[in-house]
PDB file of C-alpha atoms in Angstrom:
ATOM      1  CA  MET A   1      99.724 150.110  92.248  1.00 47.00           C
ATOM      2  CA  ALA A   2      99.627 149.806  88.456  1.00 51.00           C
ATOM      3  CA  PHE A   3     101.141 146.897  86.584  1.00 50.00           C
ATOM      4  CA  LYS A   4     102.475 146.899  83.063  1.00 52.00           C
ATOM      5  CA  ASP A   5     101.034 144.242  80.765  1.00 53.00           C
ATOM      6  CA  ASN A   6     104.370 142.453  80.499  1.00 55.00           C
ATOM      7  CA  ASP A   7     104.780 142.293  84.307  1.00 56.00           C
ATOM      8  CA  GLN A   8     101.771 140.024  84.798  1.00 63.00           C
ATOM      9  CA  THR A   9     102.082 136.298  84.171  1.00 71.00           C
ATOM     10  CA  GLU A  10      99.937 133.307  84.976  1.00 72.00           C
ATOM     11  CA  GLY A  11     100.877 131.006  87.817  1.00 80.00           C
ATOM     12  CA  LYS A  12     101.608 127.308  87.389  1.00 84.00           C
ATOM     13  CA  VAL A  13      98.167 126.255  88.625  1.00 85.00           C
ATOM     14  CA  ALA A  14      96.331 128.600  86.221  1.00 80.00           C
ATOM     15  CA  LYS A  15      98.472 127.440  83.300  1.00 81.00           C
ATOM     16  CA  GLY A  16      97.773 123.806  84.153  1.00 84.00           C
ATOM     17  CA  ILE A  17      94.016 124.368  84.425  1.00 81.00           C
ATOM     18  CA  GLU A  18      93.936 126.306  81.162  1.00 81.00           C
ATOM     19  CA  LYS A  19      95.973 123.622  79.394  1.00 81.00           C
ATOM     20  CA  GLN A  20      93.423 120.985  80.430  1.00 83.00           C
ATOM     21  CA  THR A  21      90.277 123.056  79.824  1.00 80.00           C
ATOM     22  CA  ALA A  22      91.490 124.019  76.343  1.00 81.00           C
ATOM     23  CA  LYS A  23      91.148 120.338  75.398  1.00 85.00           C
ATOM     24  CA  ILE A  24      87.367 120.428  75.979  1.00 86.00           C
ATOM     25  CA  PRO A  25      85.324 121.287  72.871  1.00 88.00           C
ATOM     26  CA  SER A  26      83.494 124.593  73.313  1.00 85.00           C
ATOM     27  CA  ASP A  27      80.111 123.147  72.382  1.00 90.00           C
ATOM     28  CA  VAL A  28      80.207 120.867  75.445  1.00 94.00           C
ATOM     29  CA  PHE A  29      79.498 123.910  77.610  1.00 94.00           C
ATOM     30  CA  LEU A  30      76.666 125.119  75.373  1.00 95.00           C
ATOM     31  CA  TRP A  31      74.983 121.711  75.350  1.00 97.00           C
ATOM     32  CA  SER A  32      75.462 121.408  79.115  1.00 96.00           C
ATOM     33  CA  ALA A  33      73.709 124.746  79.632  1.00 97.00           C
ATOM     34  CA  LEU A  34      70.859 123.774  77.303  1.00 97.00           C
ATOM     35  CA  GLY A  35      70.591 120.397  79.040  1.00 98.00           C
ATOM     36  CA  ALA A  36      70.407 122.059  82.454  1.00 97.00           C
ATOM     37  CA  MET A  37      67.608 124.305  81.201  1.00 97.00           C
ATOM     38  CA  ALA A  38      65.720 121.340  79.742  1.00 98.00           C
ATOM     39  CA  VAL A  39      66.068 119.291  82.921  1.00 98.00           C
ATOM     40  CA  SER A  40      65.014 122.307  84.961  1.00 98.00           C
ATOM     41  CA  ALA A  41      61.900 122.758  82.818  1.00 98.00           C
ATOM     42  CA  GLY A  42      61.080 119.068  83.197  1.00 98.00           C
ATOM     43  CA  LEU A  43      61.484 119.241  86.950  1.00 97.00           C
ATOM     44  CA  LYS A  44      59.279 122.343  87.098  1.00 97.00           C
ATOM     45  CA  ILE A  45      56.561 120.584  85.081  1.00 97.00           C
ATOM     46  CA  ALA A  46      56.871 117.567  87.385  1.00 97.00           C
ATOM     47  CA  GLY A  47      56.286 119.812  90.401  1.00 96.00           C
ATOM     48  CA  ASN A  48      59.808 119.731  91.857  1.00 96.00           C
ATOM     49  CA  ASP A  49      60.095 123.505  92.095  1.00 96.00           C
ATOM     50  CA  LYS A  50      63.124 123.784  94.384  1.00 97.00           C
ATOM     51  CA  THR A  51      65.154 121.230  92.451  1.00 97.00           C
ATOM     52  CA  ALA A  52      64.134 122.895  89.176  1.00 97.00           C
ATOM     53  CA  LEU A  53      65.467 126.227  90.424  1.00 97.00           C
ATOM     54  CA  PHE A  54      68.695 124.608  91.615  1.00 97.00           C
ATOM     55  CA  VAL A  55      69.360 122.852  88.301  1.00 97.00           C
ATOM     56  CA  GLY A  56      68.267 125.896  86.305  1.00 96.00           C
ATOM     57  CA  GLN A  57      70.992 127.947  87.946  1.00 97.00           C
ATOM     58  CA  TRP A  58      73.633 125.701  86.382  1.00 96.00           C
ATOM     59  CA  ALA A  59      73.095 127.186  82.907  1.00 97.00           C
ATOM     60  CA  ALA A  60      74.885 130.490  83.593  1.00 96.00           C
ATOM     61  CA  PRO A  61      78.057 128.906  85.048  1.00 96.00           C
ATOM     62  CA  PHE A  62      78.224 126.469  82.122  1.00 95.00           C
ATOM     63  CA  LEU A  63      78.010 129.373  79.672  1.00 95.00           C
ATOM     64  CA  LEU A  64      80.647 131.329  81.603  1.00 94.00           C
ATOM     65  CA  LEU A  65      82.949 128.322  81.546  1.00 91.00           C
ATOM     66  CA  GLY A  66      82.387 128.133  77.790  1.00 92.00           C
ATOM     67  CA  VAL A  67      83.417 131.774  77.379  1.00 91.00           C
ATOM     68  CA  TYR A  68      86.503 131.153  79.517  1.00 87.00           C
ATOM     69  CA  ASN A  69      87.309 128.059  77.460  1.00 86.00           C
ATOM     70  CA  LYS A  70      87.030 130.017  74.203  1.00 87.00           C
ATOM     71  CA  LEU A  71      89.209 132.854  75.519  1.00 85.00           C
ATOM     72  CA  VAL A  72      91.913 130.402  76.569  1.00 82.00           C
ATOM     73  CA  LYS A  73      91.865 128.832  73.111  1.00 81.00           C
ATOM     74  CA  VAL A  74      91.983 132.169  71.297  1.00 81.00           C
ATOM     75  CA  GLU A  75      94.288 134.199  73.538  1.00 76.00           C
ATOM     76  CA  GLY A  76      96.349 131.486  75.198  1.00 70.00           C
ATOM     77  CA  SER A  77      97.044 131.262  78.902  1.00 60.00           C
ATOM     78  CA  ASP A  78      99.643 134.000  78.820  1.00 58.00           C
ATOM     79  CA  LYS A  79     100.386 136.024  75.695  1.00 58.00           C
ATOM     80  CA  ASN A  80     103.749 137.097  77.075  1.00 57.00           C
ATOM     81  CA  ASP A  81     104.899 133.568  77.921  1.00 57.00           C
ATOM     82  CA  LYS A  82     107.354 132.284  75.328  1.00 51.00           C
ATOM     83  CA  GLY A  83     107.157 128.639  76.436  1.00 49.00           C
TER      84      GLY A  83
END
């Protein structure tokens, strides 16, 4: 079933989340990802291999959240919503 662009709107929960996440500066996510990589490298050097892998996997989600944050700021939660 195909939807027209103007038939799709965001729900109340999505709008609320996007309203709050748009308040976070985009560089917070970049620095969080870089911090996770640095901590992961430190843990690897210290010999905590499993913990290093766990923390190192945080970088990608932080970067994805940053992309989502930027899209919400640029595009808005719902282009078709007038209010």
